[in-house]
């Protein structure tokens, strides 16, 4: 090392060929700073201003009612207040059988008249039957006429004229509203599909139809009709168990908070509790899978495979197969063996991780406000997600109604051309294509704004990703600044500056918005490329050959690896920014060089510490998951009575498990940032100081001893 001097301040250089120098008077995060990456900060602010302007434009042109309300053939909303359709909230299809036309797939519209009605039909009736019974009983016509486009005094028109004018449906069937649309009331009787307790019926044109044909037509209109029952049952389960789900998330929060606090005192003991808990939970899962596998022995159809039954909307069918439980058991066994082997071969490194966790626990103990910061990050992320979703909906509903020519057979040369419904019957298209209709298709326009709506959607997605990554970067930089203040404090906690988290947060916003935006921009660019690749893969899947699929898989893998590496480099760059206040590129370079000079320590600390924290998340999630499983499956009747008569117990169970993991992740992410920051500060301390009287270490003796470094002398007040 070669002593140097800069502006009267003593510095030290590693060697004659290394330009890196150290300020010997360094005593923690630099207080006197200047703005970094100003150009990127300006671009970021301009993008936010443009994002706000885009939101205003979308708000002016968009109309979310187009999503909330169905639209009839004339482009009018069903159920909209202040309109003639205010009390007509349901969409009714005149001839559902015409929805089997191939044009449905092309135009995304059923080539039949659609009107708004107040209720769906409840009986079988045809127009011809109404004409015969009108003289003796006019009540049938009164009921039938509410499904016509306009009111008629009597059914005087012939069937041919009705078909030509398209004033009334030629037949109605028992239906029920689903997604504010009338769909046939299907049911199963003795294994046979029926509609209104009938298997066959007249369609009004002299043909006899069956329920299967009507079902095929309905499926063309709405592919999710098959999920009607399961969707309603899931909603019922959520309505029954919402307070239990909320209670589970609250318990997960308290459990995570308790573990974080206990790590300060008994990190080693808690680690082994984590190990025993995780091994025990996985062992319970193995035992349960084995028990279910044995219970299915001899059961009919339990020997079938997932390939045999195919894709089913009823998830419970998969749990009636021995193959399902055997697969779960094998996966859990492999996971159990993997964890045990990790404990055996990484026992020395685990001891180092526990030491850093204890040091991190002390830091969090002195700065407890850091445990609340994940809540602030959650609020910021919620705002970004909500704003993006609202803009996406308003952009998707921007425009004016666009009408297109639709024919039942799809054989007209004017098919799919735009038209005007007010004058359509007087045009040459109506004469050239008998039976053609001018129906509402979608919302659009020819203005400059409407032409660039796809571009605006891409801009909305990109800025959303940029903001999400910026919020995460801001949290990492603020936490790093607070924990760095703890490490470099001469006398703890007296020398820790007041409100360290608030001070670090203010520094990051005031001086380093540009640097944080720069790192977030790089990450957002990679993520948008990954999204584009996924989009192309889904839309061009059928047209791809094996070579293109292989290349696309390679690109996906490369971009995933690139994103992971950039996240790691950004995280450490933000720590250096919080400490020294330099721009993003210099901080990233210095962080990278520092880590490369200590690559063995990085391999030990980063992976093993993350492993320890992940085990904590698994234990919290597993505890809540087991309790929820026992509660929702009625296996705790003597202790507490849980919800009864659930359709699918796995719906609230998965919700509780995923929610508990997210809650635990928020708390343990603070610890992860704390350990990373202390590790970076430790490496800097080792290079700046040598443990002598002139340059003693800032770290504790226990940390030096655990990390097997020569403990000469630490700095004392």
XYZ file of C-alpha atoms in Angstrom:
717
model
C 0.000 0.000 0.000
C 1.244 3.510 -0.872
C 0.239 6.528 1.279
C -1.077 9.516 -0.674
C -2.652 12.877 0.047
C -5.579 14.601 -1.617
C -6.443 18.189 -0.709
C -4.758 17.761 2.647
C -6.779 14.648 3.510
C -4.836 11.400 4.066
C -5.749 8.639 1.643
C -4.300 5.231 0.870
C -3.793 3.390 -2.436
C -3.855 -0.401 -2.648
C -0.786 -0.582 -4.889
C 1.025 1.439 -7.515
C -1.032 -0.001 -10.363
C -4.450 0.225 -8.683
C -6.251 3.565 -9.057
C -8.579 2.826 -6.114
C -7.849 5.030 -3.099
C -9.353 5.262 0.365
C -10.039 8.244 2.577
C -8.573 7.443 5.981
C -10.958 9.932 7.608
C -14.017 8.068 6.294
C -16.544 7.657 9.105
C -19.690 6.413 7.446
C -22.077 7.400 4.660
C -20.957 10.634 3.018
C -23.064 13.585 4.172
C -21.960 16.188 1.621
C -23.257 14.969 -1.716
C -24.231 16.211 -5.127
C -26.906 15.051 -7.552
C -25.892 12.013 -9.610
C -27.002 10.914 -13.092
C -28.865 14.167 -13.672
C -29.653 13.373 -17.311
C -31.381 10.107 -16.389
C -33.228 11.941 -13.610
C -34.555 14.465 -16.137
C -35.620 11.677 -18.516
C -37.309 9.858 -15.656
C -39.239 12.958 -14.585
C -40.278 13.642 -18.191
C -41.516 10.050 -18.517
C -43.563 10.446 -15.344
C -45.045 13.692 -16.686
C -45.820 11.924 -19.960
C -47.335 9.059 -17.988
C -49.622 11.482 -16.171
C -50.612 13.135 -19.473
C -51.338 9.707 -20.952
C -53.548 8.973 -17.977
C -55.484 12.198 -18.543
C -55.923 11.431 -22.249
C -57.080 7.905 -21.488
C -59.476 9.251 -18.871
C -60.973 11.678 -21.416
C -61.372 9.140 -24.228
C -61.885 5.925 -22.300
C -65.068 4.610 -20.774
C -64.728 1.696 -18.318
C -68.485 1.148 -18.529
C -67.728 -0.689 -21.754
C -66.076 -3.344 -19.608
C -68.658 -3.307 -16.825
C -71.747 -3.389 -19.076
C -72.480 -5.647 -22.057
C -73.266 -3.911 -25.362
C -76.147 -4.687 -27.712
C -76.043 -4.758 -31.511
C -76.538 -0.984 -31.682
C -73.653 -0.199 -29.332
C -75.881 0.700 -26.375
C -74.972 -0.311 -22.829
C -77.203 -2.726 -20.967
C -78.105 -1.441 -17.503
C -76.639 2.042 -17.896
C -78.406 4.577 -15.716
C -80.234 7.444 -17.413
C -80.860 5.462 -20.619
C -83.831 3.414 -21.906
C -81.814 0.296 -21.003
C -81.444 1.268 -17.341
C -83.636 -1.606 -16.165
C -82.429 -3.954 -18.887
C -79.151 -5.234 -17.509
C -78.835 -8.546 -19.395
C -77.789 -9.227 -22.991
C -80.002 -11.606 -24.983
C -79.016 -13.417 -28.224
C -81.777 -13.861 -30.825
C -80.438 -17.039 -32.433
C -77.748 -18.725 -30.377
C -77.362 -21.488 -32.987
C -75.872 -18.977 -35.432
C -72.952 -18.618 -33.022
C -71.533 -21.871 -34.396
C -70.568 -19.956 -37.567
C -66.811 -19.807 -38.346
C -67.084 -15.998 -38.441
C -67.348 -16.012 -34.643
C -63.665 -16.878 -34.393
C -62.661 -14.226 -36.937
C -64.862 -11.339 -35.834
C -65.150 -12.215 -32.141
C -68.884 -11.509 -32.489
C -71.874 -13.788 -32.796
C -73.674 -13.068 -36.124
C -77.099 -12.591 -34.565
C -79.040 -9.671 -33.154
C -78.330 -8.903 -29.520
C -80.655 -6.816 -27.352
C -80.854 -5.758 -23.711
C -83.565 -7.400 -21.597
C -84.638 -7.173 -17.971
C -84.697 -10.941 -17.441
C -83.886 -14.099 -19.327
C -86.499 -16.453 -20.840
C -87.827 -19.087 -18.480
C -89.763 -21.353 -20.868
C -89.726 -22.893 -24.347
C -91.654 -20.840 -26.913
C -91.449 -20.403 -30.685
C -92.803 -17.578 -32.818
C -95.042 -20.004 -34.723
C -96.550 -21.309 -31.472
C -97.287 -17.732 -30.410
C -99.159 -17.070 -33.667
C -101.374 -20.137 -33.102
C -102.122 -19.383 -29.444
C -102.545 -15.611 -29.800
C -106.255 -15.787 -30.564
C -107.037 -17.860 -27.472
C -104.395 -16.604 -25.020
C -102.662 -13.240 -25.470
C -100.539 -13.639 -22.349
C -98.011 -15.737 -24.239
C -97.445 -12.934 -26.739
C -97.094 -10.381 -23.924
C -94.354 -12.510 -22.422
C -92.700 -13.254 -25.779
C -92.712 -9.645 -27.039
C -90.313 -8.455 -24.316
C -87.557 -10.275 -26.224
C -88.256 -8.377 -29.471
C -86.453 -5.265 -30.667
C -89.630 -3.179 -30.666
C -93.108 -3.601 -29.282
C -95.824 -5.096 -31.479
C -99.534 -5.149 -30.871
C -99.817 -8.670 -32.214
C -97.664 -11.239 -34.034
C -99.022 -10.394 -37.473
C -95.798 -10.902 -39.436
C -95.056 -14.212 -41.024
C -92.056 -16.247 -39.951
C -90.259 -15.365 -43.192
C -90.848 -11.654 -42.616
C -89.647 -11.922 -39.026
C -86.462 -13.594 -40.198
C -85.949 -10.947 -42.887
C -86.629 -7.944 -40.637
C -84.960 -9.551 -37.635
C -87.511 -8.033 -35.255
C -88.024 -10.988 -32.916
C -86.304 -14.285 -32.111
C -87.855 -17.271 -33.772
C -87.567 -19.239 -30.526
C -86.623 -18.759 -26.881
C -85.258 -21.292 -24.399
C -85.054 -21.446 -20.597
C -81.972 -19.416 -19.703
C -80.156 -17.929 -16.743
C -77.969 -14.824 -16.556
C -74.224 -15.445 -16.468
C -71.738 -12.576 -16.828
C -74.804 -10.404 -17.600
C -75.686 -12.540 -20.617
C -78.500 -15.036 -21.120
C -77.159 -18.557 -21.477
C -79.235 -21.745 -21.700
C -80.088 -23.311 -18.357
C -78.164 -26.554 -18.778
C -78.502 -29.401 -16.324
C -77.727 -33.101 -16.219
C -80.471 -35.652 -15.739
C -79.479 -39.311 -15.409
C -76.188 -38.513 -17.144
C -77.915 -36.764 -20.080
C -77.505 -33.075 -20.836
C -80.827 -31.218 -20.787
C -82.161 -27.677 -21.188
C -85.193 -26.903 -19.065
C -85.582 -30.652 -18.387
C -85.785 -31.341 -22.137
C -83.248 -33.121 -24.284
C -84.822 -32.118 -27.646
C -86.896 -29.108 -28.663
C -88.053 -27.069 -31.685
C -85.758 -24.231 -32.785
C -88.621 -22.213 -34.367
C -87.623 -22.891 -37.964
C -89.129 -26.380 -38.129
C -86.003 -28.217 -37.017
C -85.634 -30.398 -33.939
C -82.526 -29.624 -31.914
C -80.918 -31.239 -28.880
C -79.198 -29.811 -25.837
C -75.734 -30.824 -27.072
C -76.108 -28.626 -30.193
C -77.201 -25.704 -28.045
C -74.301 -26.312 -25.727
C -71.845 -26.162 -28.643
C -73.356 -22.860 -29.755
C -73.147 -21.398 -26.255
C -69.529 -22.454 -25.943
C -68.702 -20.485 -29.071
C -70.089 -17.343 -27.459
C -68.280 -17.774 -24.177
C -65.457 -20.244 -23.738
C -65.638 -19.939 -19.973
C -69.185 -21.265 -19.812
C -67.754 -24.602 -18.671
C -66.227 -22.830 -15.683
C -69.568 -21.418 -14.549
C -70.108 -23.881 -11.748
C -66.550 -23.898 -10.480
C -66.404 -20.091 -10.598
C -69.537 -19.728 -8.520
C -68.326 -22.314 -6.015
C -64.964 -20.569 -5.633
C -66.767 -17.296 -5.005
C -68.906 -18.988 -2.364
C -65.795 -20.397 -0.678
C -64.200 -16.951 -0.529
C -67.399 -15.464 0.876
C -67.422 -18.132 3.601
C -63.738 -18.039 4.567
C -62.609 -14.440 3.990
C -62.291 -13.678 7.693
C -60.304 -16.887 8.263
C -57.984 -15.897 5.410
C -57.514 -12.442 6.938
C -56.816 -14.002 10.345
C -54.226 -16.307 8.795
C -52.402 -13.369 7.178
C -52.411 -11.460 10.479
C -50.951 -14.486 12.269
C -48.299 -14.773 9.537
C -47.366 -11.110 10.078
C -47.090 -11.566 13.849
C -45.120 -14.784 13.424
C -42.702 -13.132 10.984
C -42.254 -10.158 13.282
C -41.603 -12.464 16.243
C -38.976 -14.442 14.336
C -37.251 -11.237 13.183
C -37.052 -9.972 16.766
C -35.844 -13.328 18.128
C -33.073 -13.516 15.518
C -31.306 -10.751 17.442
C -30.825 -12.991 20.466
C -30.989 -16.616 19.385
C -30.202 -16.648 15.663
C -28.433 -20.015 15.927
C -31.250 -21.657 17.864
C -33.886 -20.252 15.529
C -31.950 -21.501 12.529
C -32.068 -25.053 13.821
C -35.723 -24.541 14.733
C -36.187 -23.518 11.109
C -34.444 -26.699 10.019
C -36.428 -28.997 12.289
C -39.665 -27.213 11.392
C -39.113 -27.409 7.649
C -38.006 -31.045 7.812
C -40.997 -31.840 10.010
C -43.477 -30.073 7.723
C -42.113 -31.834 4.659
C -42.185 -35.104 6.576
C -45.838 -34.523 7.450
C -46.521 -33.879 3.779
C -44.804 -37.139 2.817
C -46.869 -39.032 5.369
C -50.110 -37.442 4.223
C -49.363 -38.227 0.564
C -48.554 -41.831 1.476
C -51.787 -42.135 3.461
C -53.865 -40.758 0.588
C -52.033 -43.075 -1.823
C -52.863 -46.088 0.360
C -56.489 -45.007 0.774
C -56.912 -44.982 -3.022
C -55.747 -48.593 -3.335
C -58.585 -50.584 -4.865
C -60.696 -47.520 -5.623
C -62.257 -47.553 -9.130
C -60.408 -45.467 -11.734
C -57.686 -44.488 -9.229
C -55.104 -46.271 -11.400
C -55.699 -43.849 -14.285
C -53.027 -41.280 -15.154
C -53.295 -37.545 -15.674
C -52.799 -38.163 -19.386
C -55.807 -40.510 -19.415
C -58.296 -38.015 -17.956
C -56.873 -34.969 -19.770
C -57.594 -31.387 -18.744
C -60.517 -31.124 -16.315
C -62.195 -28.050 -14.845
C -62.923 -30.004 -11.649
C -59.527 -29.976 -9.921
C -60.674 -32.529 -7.335
C -60.628 -35.245 -10.012
C -56.818 -35.124 -10.053
C -56.729 -35.783 -6.310
C -58.623 -39.037 -6.885
C -55.658 -40.510 -8.800
C -52.875 -42.508 -7.154
C -50.409 -41.005 -9.627
C -51.030 -37.502 -8.251
C -50.258 -38.395 -4.639
C -47.302 -40.578 -5.659
C -45.822 -37.660 -7.619
C -46.268 -35.312 -4.661
C -44.639 -37.870 -2.362
C -41.593 -38.293 -4.632
C -41.123 -34.525 -4.938
C -41.319 -34.044 -1.172
C -38.886 -36.918 -0.571
C -36.339 -35.410 -2.965
C -36.754 -32.037 -1.287
C -36.240 -33.625 2.153
C -33.029 -35.363 1.039
C -31.741 -32.167 -0.598
C -32.204 -30.120 2.586
C -30.507 -32.749 4.756
C -27.503 -32.914 2.402
C -27.262 -29.119 2.404
C -27.139 -29.124 6.201
C -24.338 -31.699 6.215
C -22.035 -30.152 3.615
C -22.629 -26.472 4.443
C -22.451 -26.645 8.227
C -19.340 -24.388 8.434
C -20.803 -21.810 6.109
C -24.049 -21.897 8.037
C -22.093 -20.903 11.153
C -20.826 -17.825 9.273
C -24.334 -16.952 8.148
C -25.611 -17.149 11.706
C -22.905 -14.673 12.759
C -24.010 -12.198 10.109
C -27.639 -12.699 11.076
C -26.778 -11.830 14.661
C -24.916 -8.743 13.515
C -27.879 -7.823 11.335
C -30.206 -8.416 14.262
C -28.272 -5.862 16.298
C -28.573 -3.336 13.479
C -32.342 -3.853 13.182
C -32.612 -3.690 16.957
C -31.014 -0.237 16.922
C -33.071 0.864 13.869
C -36.482 -0.810 14.394
C -38.219 1.499 11.924
C -36.712 -0.591 9.112
C -39.239 -3.337 9.889
C -42.049 -0.951 8.943
C -40.501 0.067 5.626
C -41.900 -2.941 3.669
C -45.355 -1.492 4.348
C -44.316 1.764 2.635
C -42.942 -0.211 -0.311
C -46.217 -2.144 -0.506
C -48.172 1.137 -0.613
C -45.979 2.530 -3.401
C -46.238 -0.690 -5.396
C -50.020 -0.773 -4.929
C -50.285 2.778 -6.275
C -48.173 1.902 -9.329
C -50.116 -1.286 -10.040
C -53.483 0.440 -9.614
C -52.496 3.356 -11.870
C -51.216 0.978 -14.561
C -54.385 -1.152 -14.411
C -56.692 1.880 -14.592
C -54.826 3.354 -17.576
C -54.838 -0.037 -19.334
C -58.624 -0.294 -18.910
C -59.247 3.272 -20.062
C -56.985 2.807 -23.097
C -58.708 -0.469 -23.963
C -62.116 1.238 -23.834
C -61.091 4.350 -25.790
C -62.892 5.075 -29.024
C -66.326 5.207 -30.598
C -68.562 2.249 -31.519
C -67.469 0.530 -34.723
C -70.074 -1.518 -36.633
C -69.289 -4.284 -39.111
C -71.227 -6.404 -41.575
C -71.900 -9.890 -40.230
C -73.659 -12.695 -42.084
C -74.764 -16.011 -40.558
C -73.055 -18.085 -43.233
C -69.981 -15.868 -43.564
C -70.064 -16.050 -47.400
C -70.723 -12.410 -48.273
C -67.957 -10.452 -50.020
C -68.740 -7.493 -47.757
C -68.226 -9.594 -44.626
C -66.316 -7.767 -41.865
C -66.524 -4.347 -43.557
C -67.576 -1.283 -41.552
C -71.147 -0.047 -41.843
C -73.677 2.427 -40.460
C -76.615 0.747 -38.687
C -78.904 3.752 -39.277
C -78.831 3.451 -43.079
C -77.658 -0.126 -43.511
C -81.008 -1.483 -44.773
C -81.008 1.068 -47.611
C -77.494 0.283 -48.844
C -76.413 -2.067 -51.610
C -74.783 -4.389 -49.061
C -78.154 -5.336 -47.560
C -79.449 -6.181 -51.057
C -76.330 -8.049 -52.156
C -76.126 -10.101 -48.948
C -79.596 -11.213 -47.777
C -79.656 -11.799 -44.044
C -76.590 -9.631 -43.426
C -76.611 -7.450 -40.307
C -74.785 -4.317 -39.252
C -73.825 -5.143 -35.673
C -71.614 -3.523 -33.104
C -68.072 -4.988 -33.220
C -65.741 -3.027 -30.943
C -64.627 0.436 -29.896
C -62.081 2.222 -32.041
C -61.526 5.230 -34.220
C -59.426 6.751 -36.993
C -57.997 9.733 -35.121
C -54.295 10.015 -34.372
C -54.924 9.107 -30.741
C -56.818 5.934 -31.597
C -54.175 4.850 -34.108
C -51.491 4.967 -31.422
C -53.434 3.178 -28.673
C -51.291 -0.011 -29.035
C -48.182 2.150 -28.704
C -49.648 3.825 -25.632
C -50.326 0.414 -24.090
C -46.669 -0.563 -24.609
C -45.552 2.761 -23.104
C -47.902 2.160 -20.180
C -46.374 -1.264 -19.552
C -42.779 -0.027 -19.880
C -43.182 2.926 -17.508
C -45.023 0.638 -15.105
C -42.046 -1.749 -15.020
C -39.693 1.223 -14.654
C -41.651 2.589 -11.691
C -41.924 -0.814 -10.013
C -38.169 -1.328 -10.216
C -37.557 2.252 -9.071
C -39.698 1.741 -5.961
C -37.780 -1.436 -5.126
C -34.454 0.321 -5.767
C -35.484 3.232 -3.558
C -36.263 0.833 -0.715
C -32.955 -0.982 -1.110
C -30.957 2.264 -1.172
C -32.784 3.709 1.852
C -32.323 0.537 3.910
C -28.667 0.276 2.863
C -28.039 3.855 3.965
C -29.629 3.216 7.349
C -27.675 0.008 8.011
C -24.422 1.552 6.780
C -24.924 4.313 9.356
C -25.079 1.605 12.010
C -21.920 -0.188 10.827
C -19.740 2.901 10.571
C -20.912 4.352 13.886
C -17.948 4.674 16.250
C -19.977 4.107 19.395
C -23.205 2.191 19.003
C -25.903 3.326 19.415
C -24.764 6.804 20.511
C -23.024 7.658 17.234
C -25.854 6.408 15.039
C -27.392 9.549 13.507
C -30.983 10.383 14.508
C -33.680 8.984 12.231
C -31.186 7.074 10.045
C -33.853 5.510 7.816
C -35.604 8.819 7.198
C -32.239 10.512 6.532
C -31.166 7.779 4.091
C -34.539 7.912 2.337
C -34.263 11.697 1.969
C -30.711 11.439 0.588
C -31.766 8.835 -1.935
C -34.668 10.980 -3.192
C -32.817 14.287 -3.158
C -29.455 13.282 -4.642
C -29.757 9.856 -6.258
C -33.111 9.717 -8.045
C -31.229 9.709 -11.353
C -28.949 6.839 -10.313
C -31.842 4.751 -9.026
C -33.795 5.503 -12.208
C -30.748 4.497 -14.295
C -30.498 1.066 -12.652
C -34.271 0.612 -12.827
C -34.265 1.540 -16.518
C -31.747 -1.174 -17.335
C -33.790 -3.764 -15.476
C -37.096 -2.613 -16.999
C -35.604 -2.835 -20.517
C -34.602 -6.452 -19.934
C -38.032 -7.294 -18.511
C -39.864 -5.741 -21.462
C -37.761 -7.880 -23.827
C -38.728 -10.975 -21.838
C -42.401 -10.025 -22.077
C -42.083 -9.549 -25.846
C -40.507 -12.988 -26.153
C -43.347 -14.546 -24.152
C -45.902 -12.735 -26.325
C -44.297 -13.966 -29.540
C -44.023 -17.485 -28.175
C -47.734 -17.666 -27.356
C -48.980 -16.138 -30.598
C -46.597 -17.937 -32.953
C -46.480 -21.297 -31.202
C -48.278 -23.214 -33.944
C -46.165 -21.693 -36.728
C -42.818 -22.507 -35.107
C -40.515 -25.347 -36.048
C -38.127 -27.139 -33.719
C -35.189 -24.861 -34.530
C -37.112 -21.656 -33.824
C -38.472 -23.148 -30.586
C -34.948 -24.058 -29.510
C -33.643 -20.575 -30.287
C -36.524 -18.982 -28.425
C -35.876 -21.154 -25.373
C -32.222 -20.121 -25.486
C -33.197 -16.451 -25.653
C -35.566 -16.846 -22.716
C -32.859 -18.527 -20.667
C -30.278 -15.878 -21.567
C -32.560 -12.980 -20.675
C -33.551 -14.662 -17.414
C -29.881 -15.080 -16.481
C -29.177 -11.497 -17.542
C -32.024 -10.182 -15.403
C -30.794 -12.169 -12.378
C -27.224 -10.858 -12.775
C -28.401 -7.265 -13.247
C -30.573 -7.488 -10.117
C -27.556 -8.699 -8.127
C -25.279 -5.946 -9.483
C -27.933 -3.259 -9.007
C -28.505 -4.299 -5.415
C -24.814 -3.905 -4.543
C -24.540 -0.717 -6.605
C -27.352 0.830 -4.560
C -25.444 -0.053 -1.376
C -22.353 1.766 -2.678
C -24.534 4.732 -3.711
C -26.002 4.878 -0.200
C -22.497 4.866 1.328
C -20.424 7.062 -1.001
C -22.994 9.008 -3.022
C -21.373 8.351 -6.427
C -23.230 7.852 -9.697
C -24.628 4.512 -10.784
C -21.847 3.409 -13.154
C -19.033 4.194 -10.697
C -20.912 2.552 -7.848
C -21.679 -0.557 -9.896
C -18.054 -0.814 -11.020
C -16.661 -0.402 -7.499
C -19.168 -2.876 -6.085
C -18.299 -5.406 -8.782
C -14.552 -4.996 -8.240
C -14.956 -5.245 -4.490
C -16.949 -8.462 -4.800
C -14.499 -9.942 -7.313
C -11.589 -9.237 -4.971
C -13.476 -11.216 -2.318
C -15.196 -13.750 -4.502
C -14.809 -16.630 -2.020
C -16.412 -14.660 0.790
C -19.224 -13.653 -1.587
C -19.861 -17.288 -2.489
C -20.096 -18.165 1.189
C -22.137 -15.253 2.460
C -24.605 -14.518 -0.322
C -25.931 -17.980 -1.067
C -25.932 -19.386 2.459
C -27.481 -16.282 4.020
C -30.216 -16.275 1.396
C -30.737 -19.966 2.104
C -31.184 -19.280 5.822
C -33.690 -16.493 5.177
C -35.603 -18.573 2.632
C -35.931 -21.311 5.235
C -37.496 -18.742 7.546
C -40.047 -17.860 4.886
C -40.791 -21.541 4.314
C -41.273 -22.165 8.026
C -43.680 -19.239 8.438
C -45.578 -20.260 5.324
C -45.561 -23.918 6.324
C -46.868 -23.259 9.842
C -49.728 -21.143 8.554
C -50.353 -23.602 5.711
C -50.618 -26.608 8.031
C -52.940 -24.747 10.397
C -55.098 -23.623 7.473
C -55.174 -27.164 6.062
C -56.286 -28.626 9.384
C -58.883 -25.872 9.774
C -60.395 -25.978 6.283
C -60.510 -29.783 6.201
C -62.348 -29.941 9.554
C -59.505 -31.730 11.361
C -59.542 -29.416 14.399
C -63.153 -29.819 15.571
C -62.207 -30.225 19.242
C -60.074 -27.053 19.281
C -61.840 -24.671 16.929
C -64.714 -25.074 14.497
C -63.711 -23.917 11.047
C -65.860 -23.200 8.002
C -68.144 -26.051 6.985
C -69.472 -27.209 3.604
C -66.619 -25.815 1.502
C -66.735 -26.734 -2.176
C -62.962 -26.598 -2.703
C -60.925 -26.322 0.482
C -57.756 -25.751 -1.576
C -59.028 -22.318 -2.735
C -58.774 -20.552 0.649
C -55.818 -22.789 1.543
C -53.728 -21.630 -1.432
C -54.768 -18.031 -0.775
C -53.532 -18.243 2.819
C -50.273 -19.966 1.807
C -49.411 -17.474 -0.947
C -50.404 -14.506 1.203
C -48.366 -15.787 4.165
C -45.299 -16.196 1.960
C -45.619 -12.633 0.662
C -45.974 -11.296 4.214
C -42.918 -13.264 5.381
C -40.966 -12.147 2.307
C -41.577 -8.497 3.181
C -40.125 -8.901 6.679
C -37.195 -11.120 5.765
C -36.238 -8.904 2.807
C -35.244 -6.261 5.378
C -32.899 -8.782 6.943
C -31.464 -9.744 3.570
C -30.682 -6.108 2.782
C -29.194 -5.644 6.245
C -26.849 -8.622 5.878
C -25.778 -7.575 2.360
C -25.046 -4.035 3.509
C -23.053 -5.166 6.549
C -21.120 -7.578 4.341
C -20.203 -4.827 1.856
C -19.216 -2.545 4.740
C -17.143 -5.362 6.231
C -15.243 -5.830 2.970
C -14.662 -2.095 2.736
C -13.524 -2.056 6.357
C -11.053 -4.873 5.683
C -9.514 -3.000 2.740
C -9.484 0.418 4.402
C -8.067 -0.675 7.726
C -5.557 -3.226 8.945
C -6.448 -3.560 12.620
C -3.507 -1.429 13.777
C -3.708 1.402 16.266
C -3.659 3.948 13.428
C -6.300 2.143 11.359
C -8.401 -0.107 13.625
C -11.414 -2.025 12.359
C -14.974 -0.743 12.822
C -16.433 -4.245 13.008
C -16.944 -6.252 16.167
C -14.400 -8.770 17.408
C -16.972 -11.548 17.167
C -17.493 -10.913 13.473
C -13.746 -10.976 12.813
C -13.400 -14.225 14.710
C -16.261 -15.934 12.911
C -14.978 -14.878 9.487
C -11.489 -16.199 10.311
C -9.780 -12.847 9.818
C -6.826 -11.756 12.032
C -8.431 -9.733 14.778
C -5.767 -7.217 15.622
C -7.804 -4.329 16.967
C -11.212 -2.826 16.454
C -11.943 0.836 16.682
C -12.930 1.911 20.151
C -14.356 5.199 21.291
